Amino acid sequence: MSGIYIHIPFCKQACHYCDFHFSTNLKKKDEMVLALAKEIELRKSEFQDDPEFSGVETIYFGGGTPSILQVEDLKFLIDEVYRNYKVVENPEITVEANPDDLTETRIIELSKNKVNRLSIGIQSFFEDDLKLMNRAHNVEEAKKCLEIATHYFDNISIDLIYGVPEMSNEKWLQNIETALSFGVPHISSYALTVEPKTALHSFIQKGIIPQPDDEVAQEHFQILVDKLSESGFIHYELSNFGKEKYFSKNNSSYWLGKKYIGIGPSAHSYDGKNRGWNVSNNSLYIKSIQENKLPIEIETLTKTDRYNEYIMTGLRTIWGVSLERIEQEFGKTYLDYLNQQAAKFIEDHLLFIDDNILRTTKKGKFLSDGIASDLFLLNLE
């Protein structure tokens, strides 16, 4: 599977918890769209030179807020992908969107183009949470956009945030039930995390907002897992739940170590051996692309880096970590190390081995990132 991720680095306003790269100044929007199109063209040989490449299977507009662009801009960029790359017959084309951008007219326009999946940043169905997060939409807009979107799109994902300070278990359950009432087939849900240099971090340091509580977040996570599994969702990745046939193909390709090209400022790319990332500065990005230069830094991953990445992504998903693959790809030393490190977690019922696959138990799922870091190998190369 090969995918193209396109980063749209603009937002109406800054959410208090967000540390992604974006700008609230839209002056360079048109220049940026042209630069994105040019980078799409400049990088076409990366897939064409790959003998395993059979066509682009996913195009994902992330951000920032892609729905801030006109539908014509999105269509132009999709057409550029089609013009420069071989694309499979029915690719998954996702646009991340905020509820306040999704008017009925906009939703209809998107549905008439090649976009076939929406990822909507709801975050909460309560006004106090949305204000705390500094979201640009309100509850009425969230509900209205879902009501309309479900008429025109079959494949919709929504984002919800748990572990919000002073959010009770009852309130969190109500959030999930409201989401389910719209019949969406995919939910991505994340714990509220406090990133350095964000407004949220500053408010917590000043005592304006209490620090999120890890125990509360863990309780919310278990409520989420139980409620969604009762409702027919498959918990296929730590933060992602989908009905059968509605897993995100784009995100699954990251977790399964597939190749992808990241277009736009701050976007990451991966070709199986190297990881690259574009400069996180809109002006520098545009200037570089206009000069036909790729503003990218590349790191070649060592065998140990690749092992650690596979452990991290594998334990987050239902596909787990294949012990056979560890031995074949990395060798017996790595397999022996993994078995030795995993033993205490197996004993504590946080990990288990089934059919030669190492996976997290229900109890271990929430802790999977921490467990993975204990299974990492120091870079000995």
mmCIF file of C-alpha atoms in Angstrom:
data_model
loop_
_atom_site.group_PDB
_atom_site.id
_atom_site.type_symbol
_atom_site.label_atom_id
_atom_site.label_comp_id
_atom_site.label_asym_id
_atom_site.label_seq_id
_atom_site.Cartn_x
_atom_site.Cartn_y
_atom_site.Cartn_z
ATOM 1 C CA MET A 1 0.000 0.000 0.000
ATOM 2 C CA SER A 2 1.250 3.465 -0.878
ATOM 3 C CA GLY A 3 -0.250 6.702 0.386
ATOM 4 C CA ILE A 4 0.088 10.445 -0.009
ATOM 5 C CA TYR A 5 -0.447 12.686 3.005
ATOM 6 C CA ILE A 6 -1.003 16.409 2.286
ATOM 7 C CA HIS A 7 -0.539 18.793 5.219
ATOM 8 C CA ILE A 8 -2.694 21.944 5.085
ATOM 9 C CA PRO A 9 -0.957 24.278 7.582
ATOM 10 C CA PHE A 10 -3.778 26.744 8.319
ATOM 11 C CA CYS A 11 -6.379 27.089 11.090
ATOM 12 C CA LYS A 12 -8.959 29.754 12.020
ATOM 13 C CA GLN A 13 -7.700 29.753 15.594
ATOM 14 C CA ALA A 14 -5.322 27.771 17.794
ATOM 15 C CA CYS A 15 -6.806 24.970 19.922
ATOM 16 C CA HIS A 16 -5.325 25.197 23.418
ATOM 17 C CA TYR A 17 -3.926 21.638 23.366
ATOM 18 C CA CYS A 18 -2.474 21.566 19.815
ATOM 19 C CA ASP A 19 1.253 21.497 19.024
ATOM 20 C CA PHE A 20 0.962 20.639 15.308
ATOM 21 C CA HIS A 21 2.416 23.009 12.719
ATOM 22 C CA PHE A 22 -0.118 25.559 11.444
ATOM 23 C CA SER A 23 -0.666 29.298 10.951
ATOM 24 C CA THR A 24 -3.789 31.391 11.575
ATOM 25 C CA ASN A 25 -2.580 33.868 8.934
ATOM 26 C CA LEU A 26 -4.156 32.893 5.590
ATOM 27 C CA LYS A 27 -2.336 35.478 3.448
ATOM 28 C CA LYS A 28 -0.122 32.840 1.815
ATOM 29 C CA LYS A 29 -2.932 30.320 1.232
ATOM 30 C CA ASP A 30 -2.910 30.550 -2.584
ATOM 31 C CA GLU A 31 0.894 30.415 -2.749
ATOM 32 C CA MET A 32 0.813 27.406 -0.424
ATOM 33 C CA VAL A 33 -1.679 25.494 -2.605
ATOM 34 C CA LEU A 34 0.569 26.050 -5.658
ATOM 35 C CA ALA A 35 3.635 24.954 -3.646
ATOM 36 C CA LEU A 36 1.852 21.770 -2.488
ATOM 37 C CA ALA A 37 0.954 20.986 -6.112
ATOM 38 C CA LYS A 38 4.557 21.542 -7.164
ATOM 39 C CA GLU A 39 5.918 19.270 -4.408
ATOM 40 C CA ILE A 40 3.468 16.557 -5.548
ATOM 41 C CA GLU A 41 5.057 16.830 -9.011
ATOM 42 C CA LEU A 42 8.672 17.098 -7.777
ATOM 43 C CA ARG A 43 8.352 13.842 -5.836
ATOM 44 C CA LYS A 44 6.626 11.609 -8.378
ATOM 45 C CA SER A 45 9.776 9.584 -9.101
ATOM 46 C CA GLU A 46 9.863 8.324 -5.474
ATOM 47 C CA PHE A 47 6.994 5.931 -6.150
ATOM 48 C CA GLN A 48 7.706 5.403 -9.860
ATOM 49 C CA ASP A 49 11.206 4.099 -9.059
ATOM 50 C CA ASP A 50 9.806 1.561 -6.578
ATOM 51 C CA PRO A 51 9.295 -1.870 -8.251
ATOM 52 C CA GLU A 52 6.621 -2.758 -5.633
ATOM 53 C CA PHE A 53 4.523 0.344 -6.396
ATOM 54 C CA SER A 54 1.138 -0.591 -7.848
ATOM 55 C CA GLY A 55 -0.619 2.754 -7.422
ATOM 56 C CA VAL A 56 -1.531 5.358 -4.797
ATOM 57 C CA GLU A 57 -4.181 3.795 -2.539
ATOM 58 C CA THR A 58 -4.833 6.632 -0.104
ATOM 59 C CA ILE A 59 -4.798 10.434 -0.289
ATOM 60 C CA TYR A 60 -5.199 12.103 3.092
ATOM 61 C CA PHE A 61 -5.619 15.835 3.740
ATOM 62 C CA GLY A 62 -4.517 16.544 7.320
ATOM 63 C CA GLY A 63 -3.564 19.658 9.204
ATOM 64 C CA GLY A 64 -4.086 22.206 10.418
ATOM 65 C CA THR A 65 -7.598 22.389 9.029
ATOM 66 C CA PRO A 66 -7.943 21.176 5.414
ATOM 67 C CA SER A 67 -11.614 22.218 5.358
ATOM 68 C CA ILE A 68 -10.408 25.844 5.530
ATOM 69 C CA LEU A 69 -9.501 25.494 1.819
ATOM 70 C CA GLN A 70 -12.070 25.925 -0.943
ATOM 71 C CA VAL A 71 -13.321 22.664 -2.448
ATOM 72 C CA GLU A 72 -11.721 23.830 -5.746
ATOM 73 C CA ASP A 73 -8.317 23.901 -3.988
ATOM 74 C CA LEU A 74 -8.762 20.348 -2.704
ATOM 75 C CA LYS A 75 -9.946 19.186 -6.140
ATOM 76 C CA PHE A 76 -6.921 20.856 -7.771
ATOM 77 C CA LEU A 77 -4.528 18.993 -5.424
ATOM 78 C CA ILE A 78 -6.309 15.647 -5.941
ATOM 79 C CA ASP A 79 -6.111 16.177 -9.712
ATOM 80 C CA GLU A 80 -2.371 16.875 -9.364
ATOM 81 C CA VAL A 81 -1.914 13.494 -7.641
ATOM 82 C CA TYR A 82 -3.821 11.796 -10.478
ATOM 83 C CA ARG A 83 -1.785 13.707 -13.083
ATOM 84 C CA ASN A 84 1.581 12.719 -11.616
ATOM 85 C CA TYR A 85 1.025 9.247 -10.143
ATOM 86 C CA LYS A 86 -0.683 6.014 -10.995
ATOM 87 C CA VAL A 87 -3.727 5.824 -8.677
ATOM 88 C CA VAL A 88 -5.693 2.641 -7.912
ATOM 89 C CA GLU A 89 -9.284 2.386 -9.078
ATOM 90 C CA ASN A 90 -11.041 3.293 -5.817
ATOM 91 C CA PRO A 91 -8.577 5.068 -3.495
ATOM 92 C CA GLU A 92 -9.547 6.204 -0.002
ATOM 93 C CA ILE A 93 -9.525 10.031 -0.139
ATOM 94 C CA THR A 94 -9.975 11.622 3.286
ATOM 95 C CA VAL A 95 -10.404 15.262 4.240
ATOM 96 C CA GLU A 96 -10.071 16.313 7.886
ATOM 97 C CA ALA A 97 -12.734 18.929 8.630
ATOM 98 C CA ASN A 98 -14.053 21.096 11.433
ATOM 99 C CA PRO A 99 -17.829 21.227 11.997
ATOM 100 C CA ASP A 100 -17.992 25.023 11.489
ATOM 101 C CA ASP A 101 -16.676 24.592 7.915
ATOM 102 C CA LEU A 102 -19.138 21.857 6.985
ATOM 103 C CA THR A 103 -22.196 23.681 5.709
ATOM 104 C CA GLU A 104 -24.633 21.640 3.625
ATOM 105 C CA THR A 105 -23.366 23.342 0.447
ATOM 106 C CA ARG A 106 -19.739 22.477 1.316
ATOM 107 C CA ILE A 107 -20.624 18.850 2.164
ATOM 108 C CA ILE A 108 -22.496 18.427 -1.154
ATOM 109 C CA GLU A 109 -19.564 19.973 -3.083
ATOM 110 C CA LEU A 110 -17.114 17.577 -1.397
ATOM 111 C CA SER A 111 -19.346 14.563 -2.087
ATOM 112 C CA LYS A 112 -19.473 15.442 -5.801
ATOM 113 C CA ASN A 113 -15.674 15.369 -6.018
ATOM 114 C CA LYS A 114 -13.406 12.366 -5.478
ATOM 115 C CA VAL A 115 -13.425 12.790 -1.651
ATOM 116 C CA ASN A 116 -15.046 9.669 -0.154
ATOM 117 C CA ARG A 117 -14.188 9.930 3.538
ATOM 118 C CA LEU A 118 -14.555 12.729 6.103
ATOM 119 C CA SER A 119 -12.687 12.897 9.403
ATOM 120 C CA ILE A 120 -14.547 15.425 11.551
ATOM 121 C CA GLY A 121 -12.930 17.055 14.609
ATOM 122 C CA ILE A 122 -15.867 17.028 17.019
ATOM 123 C CA GLN A 123 -13.780 16.512 20.247
ATOM 124 C CA SER A 124 -16.816 16.925 22.559
ATOM 125 C CA PHE A 125 -20.580 17.429 22.520
ATOM 126 C CA PHE A 126 -20.406 19.771 25.556
ATOM 127 C CA GLU A 127 -19.941 23.556 25.311
ATOM 128 C CA ASP A 128 -17.692 23.830 28.394
ATOM 129 C CA ASP A 129 -15.220 21.298 26.946
ATOM 130 C CA LEU A 130 -15.149 23.052 23.567
ATOM 131 C CA LYS A 131 -14.469 26.392 25.283
ATOM 132 C CA LEU A 132 -11.692 24.877 27.409
ATOM 133 C CA MET A 133 -10.094 23.502 24.219
ATOM 134 C CA ASN A 134 -10.703 26.786 22.309
ATOM 135 C CA ARG A 135 -12.461 24.962 19.470
ATOM 136 C CA ALA A 136 -13.892 27.130 16.659
ATOM 137 C CA HIS A 137 -17.277 25.334 16.641
ATOM 138 C CA ASN A 138 -20.120 24.893 19.123
ATOM 139 C CA VAL A 139 -22.266 21.859 19.999
ATOM 140 C CA GLU A 140 -25.117 22.823 17.682
ATOM 141 C CA GLU A 141 -22.688 23.043 14.716
ATOM 142 C CA ALA A 142 -21.196 19.658 15.652
ATOM 143 C CA LYS A 143 -24.576 17.934 15.677
ATOM 144 C CA LYS A 144 -25.907 19.704 12.602
ATOM 145 C CA CYS A 145 -22.863 18.913 10.461
ATOM 146 C CA LEU A 146 -23.086 15.220 11.409
ATOM 147 C CA GLU A 147 -26.798 15.119 10.608
ATOM 148 C CA ILE A 148 -26.091 16.486 7.114
ATOM 149 C CA ALA A 149 -22.788 14.677 6.457
ATOM 150 C CA THR A 150 -24.307 11.241 7.148
ATOM 151 C CA HIS A 151 -26.801 11.850 4.288
ATOM 152 C CA TYR A 152 -24.019 12.374 1.745
ATOM 153 C CA PHE A 153 -21.094 10.310 3.080
ATOM 154 C CA ASP A 154 -21.096 6.689 4.146
ATOM 155 C CA ASN A 155 -17.487 6.707 5.418
ATOM 156 C CA ILE A 156 -17.191 9.196 8.290
ATOM 157 C CA SER A 157 -14.805 9.253 11.229
ATOM 158 C CA ILE A 158 -15.129 11.568 14.200
ATOM 159 C CA ASP A 159 -12.548 12.586 16.805
ATOM 160 C CA LEU A 160 -13.352 12.673 20.534
ATOM 161 C CA ILE A 161 -11.080 13.697 23.422
ATOM 162 C CA TYR A 162 -11.245 12.090 26.881
ATOM 163 C CA GLY A 163 -9.439 12.757 30.168
ATOM 164 C CA VAL A 164 -10.542 16.409 30.064
ATOM 165 C CA PRO A 165 -10.188 18.010 33.551
ATOM 166 C CA GLU A 166 -13.405 17.713 35.599
ATOM 167 C CA MET A 167 -15.123 15.485 33.006
ATOM 168 C CA SER A 168 -17.081 12.814 34.901
ATOM 169 C CA ASN A 169 -17.439 9.222 33.690
ATOM 170 C CA GLU A 170 -21.155 9.888 33.097
ATOM 171 C CA LYS A 171 -20.411 12.917 30.936
ATOM 172 C CA TRP A 172 -17.820 10.967 28.937
ATOM 173 C CA LEU A 173 -20.289 8.113 28.379
ATOM 174 C CA GLN A 174 -22.857 10.655 27.176
ATOM 175 C CA ASN A 175 -20.290 11.960 24.663
ATOM 176 C CA ILE A 176 -19.809 8.442 23.268
ATOM 177 C CA GLU A 177 -23.561 7.765 23.148
ATOM 178 C CA THR A 178 -24.192 11.032 21.281
ATOM 179 C CA ALA A 179 -21.514 10.050 18.743
ATOM 180 C CA LEU A 180 -23.086 6.612 18.295
ATOM 181 C CA SER A 181 -26.555 8.132 17.754
ATOM 182 C CA PHE A 182 -25.332 9.478 14.371
ATOM 183 C CA GLY A 183 -24.375 6.001 13.137
ATOM 184 C CA VAL A 184 -20.801 6.893 12.153
ATOM 185 C CA PRO A 185 -18.680 3.801 11.330
ATOM 186 C CA HIS A 186 -15.343 5.062 12.736
ATOM 187 C CA ILE A 187 -14.279 6.874 15.918
ATOM 188 C CA SER A 188 -10.777 8.108 16.784
ATOM 189 C CA SER A 189 -10.382 9.008 20.437
ATOM 190 C CA TYR A 190 -7.402 10.457 22.270
ATOM 191 C CA ALA A 191 -6.533 11.348 25.858
ATOM 192 C CA LEU A 192 -6.037 15.071 26.389
ATOM 193 C CA THR A 193 -2.265 15.458 26.563
ATOM 194 C CA VAL A 194 -0.380 18.515 27.744
ATOM 195 C CA GLU A 195 2.285 19.433 25.203
ATOM 196 C CA PRO A 196 5.022 21.975 26.026
ATOM 197 C CA LYS A 197 4.565 25.515 24.649
ATOM 198 C CA THR A 198 0.791 25.131 24.218
ATOM 199 C CA ALA A 199 -1.811 27.412 25.824
ATOM 200 C CA LEU A 200 -3.064 24.420 27.846
ATOM 201 C CA HIS A 201 0.416 23.916 29.323
ATOM 202 C CA SER A 202 0.558 27.586 30.286
ATOM 203 C CA PHE A 203 -2.944 27.534 31.904
ATOM 204 C CA ILE A 204 -2.028 24.452 33.965
ATOM 205 C CA GLN A 205 1.242 26.021 35.137
ATOM 206 C CA LYS A 206 -0.668 29.138 36.214
ATOM 207 C CA GLY A 207 -3.277 27.037 38.031
ATOM 208 C CA ILE A 208 -6.146 28.219 35.792
ATOM 209 C CA ILE A 209 -6.933 24.653 34.655
ATOM 210 C CA PRO A 210 -6.210 21.515 36.727
ATOM 211 C CA GLN A 211 -3.707 18.963 35.420
ATOM 212 C CA PRO A 212 -5.429 16.056 33.559
ATOM 213 C CA ASP A 213 -5.542 12.965 35.789
ATOM 214 C CA ASP A 214 -4.032 9.736 34.342
ATOM 215 C CA GLU A 215 -6.342 7.524 36.405
ATOM 216 C CA VAL A 216 -9.418 9.365 35.108
ATOM 217 C CA ALA A 217 -8.088 9.043 31.530
ATOM 218 C CA GLN A 218 -7.616 5.298 32.058
ATOM 219 C CA GLU A 219 -11.204 4.950 33.351
ATOM 220 C CA HIS A 220 -12.504 6.926 30.347
ATOM 221 C CA PHE A 221 -10.481 4.685 28.034
ATOM 222 C CA GLN A 222 -12.043 1.511 29.498
ATOM 223 C CA ILE A 223 -15.558 3.017 29.224
ATOM 224 C CA LEU A 224 -14.792 3.841 25.571
ATOM 225 C CA VAL A 225 -13.453 0.355 24.777
ATOM 226 C CA ASP A 226 -16.409 -1.397 26.460
ATOM 227 C CA LYS A 227 -19.115 0.834 24.963
ATOM 228 C CA LEU A 228 -17.754 0.732 21.415
ATOM 229 C CA SER A 229 -17.149 -3.014 21.460
ATOM 230 C CA GLU A 230 -20.778 -3.499 22.628
ATOM 231 C CA SER A 231 -21.791 -1.364 19.642
ATOM 232 C CA GLY A 232 -19.993 -3.522 17.058
ATOM 233 C CA PHE A 233 -16.776 -1.527 16.682
ATOM 234 C CA ILE A 234 -13.400 -3.262 16.365
ATOM 235 C CA HIS A 235 -10.631 -1.727 18.464
ATOM 236 C CA TYR A 236 -7.987 -2.087 15.765
ATOM 237 C CA GLU A 237 -5.472 0.485 17.053
ATOM 238 C CA LEU A 238 -4.955 2.087 20.469
ATOM 239 C CA SER A 239 -6.905 5.271 19.550
ATOM 240 C CA ASN A 240 -9.014 3.948 16.655
ATOM 241 C CA PHE A 241 -12.268 2.024 16.479
ATOM 242 C CA GLY A 242 -13.965 1.000 13.245
ATOM 243 C CA LYS A 243 -16.874 -1.085 12.069
ATOM 244 C CA GLU A 244 -15.960 -4.005 9.778
ATOM 245 C CA LYS A 245 -14.554 -2.642 6.450
ATOM 246 C CA TYR A 246 -14.300 0.914 7.847
ATOM 247 C CA PHE A 247 -10.759 0.924 9.271
ATOM 248 C CA SER A 248 -8.776 3.952 8.081
ATOM 249 C CA LYS A 249 -6.636 2.619 5.211
ATOM 250 C CA ASN A 250 -4.388 5.689 5.461
ATOM 251 C CA ASN A 251 -3.621 5.294 9.165
ATOM 252 C CA SER A 252 -3.383 1.497 8.939
ATOM 253 C CA SER A 253 -0.604 1.894 6.382
ATOM 254 C CA TYR A 254 1.465 3.873 8.954
ATOM 255 C CA TRP A 255 1.013 1.219 11.628
ATOM 256 C CA LEU A 256 1.802 -1.603 9.209
ATOM 257 C CA GLY A 257 5.033 0.104 8.096
ATOM 258 C CA LYS A 258 3.895 0.844 4.520
ATOM 259 C CA LYS A 259 5.480 3.547 2.353
ATOM 260 C CA TYR A 260 4.017 7.031 2.103
ATOM 261 C CA ILE A 261 4.966 10.494 0.877
ATOM 262 C CA GLY A 262 4.228 13.518 3.081
ATOM 263 C CA ILE A 263 3.534 16.733 1.151
ATOM 264 C CA GLY A 264 3.610 20.186 2.784
ATOM 265 C CA PRO A 265 5.399 21.946 5.659
ATOM 266 C CA SER A 266 6.174 19.596 8.607
ATOM 267 C CA ALA A 267 4.856 16.532 6.712
ATOM 268 C CA HIS A 268 6.688 13.225 7.285
ATOM 269 C CA SER A 269 7.545 10.566 4.692
ATOM 270 C CA TYR A 270 8.703 6.930 4.921
ATOM 271 C CA ASP A 271 10.094 4.619 2.239
ATOM 272 C CA GLY A 272 10.790 1.499 4.302
ATOM 273 C CA LYS A 273 14.383 2.484 5.136
ATOM 274 C CA ASN A 274 14.427 6.271 5.494
ATOM 275 C CA ARG A 275 12.227 8.731 7.323
ATOM 276 C CA GLY A 276 12.017 12.301 6.088
ATOM 277 C CA TRP A 277 10.346 15.457 7.344
ATOM 278 C CA ASN A 278 9.741 18.799 5.658
ATOM 279 C CA VAL A 279 10.660 22.136 7.228
ATOM 280 C CA SER A 280 8.016 23.392 9.715
ATOM 281 C CA ASN A 281 7.880 26.934 8.350
ATOM 282 C CA ASN A 282 5.378 28.074 5.708
ATOM 283 C CA SER A 283 7.521 30.843 4.176
ATOM 284 C CA LEU A 284 10.685 28.706 3.998
ATOM 285 C CA TYR A 285 8.672 25.815 2.564
ATOM 286 C CA ILE A 286 7.124 27.958 -0.212
ATOM 287 C CA LYS A 287 10.457 29.637 -1.062
ATOM 288 C CA SER A 288 12.276 26.303 -1.292
ATOM 289 C CA ILE A 289 9.610 24.659 -3.482
ATOM 290 C CA GLN A 290 9.520 27.719 -5.782
ATOM 291 C CA GLU A 291 13.272 27.161 -6.268
ATOM 292 C CA ASN A 292 12.615 23.491 -7.158
ATOM 293 C CA LYS A 293 14.294 22.325 -3.932
ATOM 294 C CA LEU A 294 12.722 19.846 -1.527
ATOM 295 C CA PRO A 295 12.901 21.331 2.015
ATOM 296 C CA ILE A 296 13.322 17.875 3.560
ATOM 297 C CA GLU A 297 15.632 16.332 6.152
ATOM 298 C CA ILE A 298 16.208 12.599 5.837
ATOM 299 C CA GLU A 299 17.278 10.082 8.461
ATOM 300 C CA THR A 300 18.279 6.550 7.492
ATOM 301 C CA LEU A 301 16.851 4.147 10.052
ATOM 302 C CA THR A 302 19.197 1.573 11.555
ATOM 303 C CA LYS A 303 18.090 -2.019 12.064
ATOM 304 C CA THR A 304 17.498 -1.203 15.741
ATOM 305 C CA ASP A 305 15.411 1.874 14.857
ATOM 306 C CA ARG A 306 13.234 -0.290 12.592
ATOM 307 C CA TYR A 307 12.886 -2.945 15.318
ATOM 308 C CA ASN A 308 11.825 -0.317 17.892
ATOM 309 C CA GLU A 309 9.306 1.223 15.474
ATOM 310 C CA TYR A 310 7.801 -2.182 14.708
ATOM 311 C CA ILE A 311 7.428 -2.935 18.442
ATOM 312 C CA MET A 312 5.765 0.459 19.061
ATOM 313 C CA THR A 313 3.304 0.258 16.165
ATOM 314 C CA GLY A 314 2.661 -3.486 16.491
ATOM 315 C CA LEU A 315 1.661 -3.343 20.162
ATOM 316 C CA ARG A 316 -0.781 -0.484 19.437
ATOM 317 C CA THR A 317 -2.728 -2.583 16.913
ATOM 318 C CA ILE A 318 -4.787 -5.778 16.701
ATOM 319 C CA TRP A 319 -2.109 -7.162 14.366
ATOM 320 C CA GLY A 320 0.417 -7.299 17.207
ATOM 321 C CA VAL A 321 4.123 -8.139 16.844
ATOM 322 C CA SER A 322 4.972 -11.238 14.801
ATOM 323 C CA LEU A 323 7.755 -13.161 16.540
ATOM 324 C CA GLU A 324 8.462 -14.927 13.247
ATOM 325 C CA ARG A 325 8.956 -11.569 11.509
ATOM 326 C CA ILE A 326 11.264 -10.404 14.326
ATOM 327 C CA GLU A 327 13.475 -13.455 13.829
ATOM 328 C CA GLN A 328 13.428 -13.285 10.007
ATOM 329 C CA GLU A 329 13.939 -9.523 9.667
ATOM 330 C CA PHE A 330 16.109 -8.750 12.682
ATOM 331 C CA GLY A 331 17.664 -12.057 13.790
ATOM 332 C CA LYS A 332 17.716 -14.352 16.806
ATOM 333 C CA THR A 333 19.498 -11.861 19.099
ATOM 334 C CA TYR A 334 16.546 -9.451 18.744
ATOM 335 C CA LEU A 335 14.005 -12.250 19.259
ATOM 336 C CA ASP A 336 15.760 -13.497 22.431
ATOM 337 C CA TYR A 337 15.914 -9.928 23.766
ATOM 338 C CA LEU A 338 12.209 -9.373 23.052
ATOM 339 C CA ASN A 339 11.171 -12.634 24.748
ATOM 340 C CA GLN A 340 13.301 -11.808 27.773
ATOM 341 C CA GLN A 341 11.891 -8.240 28.091
ATOM 342 C CA ALA A 342 8.300 -9.349 27.465
ATOM 343 C CA ALA A 343 8.350 -12.093 30.129
ATOM 344 C CA LYS A 344 7.478 -9.827 33.089
ATOM 345 C CA PHE A 345 4.600 -8.195 31.177
ATOM 346 C CA ILE A 346 3.237 -11.627 30.239
ATOM 347 C CA GLU A 347 3.444 -12.618 33.904
ATOM 348 C CA ASP A 348 1.528 -9.434 34.882
ATOM 349 C CA HIS A 349 -1.169 -10.221 32.242
ATOM 350 C CA LEU A 350 -0.372 -7.091 30.222
ATOM 351 C CA LEU A 351 0.950 -9.020 27.193
ATOM 352 C CA PHE A 352 0.191 -12.477 25.793
ATOM 353 C CA ILE A 353 1.457 -14.639 22.918
ATOM 354 C CA ASP A 354 -1.062 -16.301 20.631
ATOM 355 C CA ASP A 355 -0.160 -18.080 17.396
ATOM 356 C CA ASN A 356 3.384 -16.662 17.604
ATOM 357 C CA ILE A 357 2.049 -13.086 17.795
ATOM 358 C CA LEU A 358 2.788 -10.856 20.802
ATOM 359 C CA ARG A 359 -0.194 -8.666 21.731
ATOM 360 C CA THR A 360 -1.454 -6.517 24.601
ATOM 361 C CA THR A 361 -4.233 -7.844 26.829
ATOM 362 C CA LYS A 362 -7.301 -5.683 27.478
ATOM 363 C CA LYS A 363 -5.628 -4.554 30.713
ATOM 364 C CA GLY A 364 -2.355 -3.764 28.869
ATOM 365 C CA LYS A 365 -3.855 -1.836 25.938
ATOM 366 C CA PHE A 366 -3.968 1.604 27.591
ATOM 367 C CA LEU A 367 -0.339 1.118 28.706
ATOM 368 C CA SER A 368 0.919 -0.134 25.317
ATOM 369 C CA ASP A 369 3.234 2.838 24.590
ATOM 370 C CA GLY A 370 4.941 2.502 27.969
ATOM 371 C CA ILE A 371 5.247 -1.283 27.597
ATOM 372 C CA ALA A 372 6.712 -0.854 24.100
ATOM 373 C CA SER A 373 9.395 1.522 25.372
ATOM 374 C CA ASP A 374 10.465 -1.172 27.866
ATOM 375 C CA LEU A 375 10.852 -3.620 24.978
ATOM 376 C CA PHE A 376 12.991 -1.214 22.929
ATOM 377 C CA LEU A 377 16.588 -2.048 22.252
ATOM 378 C CA LEU A 378 19.251 0.632 22.623
ATOM 379 C CA ASN A 379 20.853 1.488 19.301
ATOM 380 C CA LEU A 380 23.921 -0.713 19.302
ATOM 381 C CA GLU A 381 24.973 0.001 15.704
#
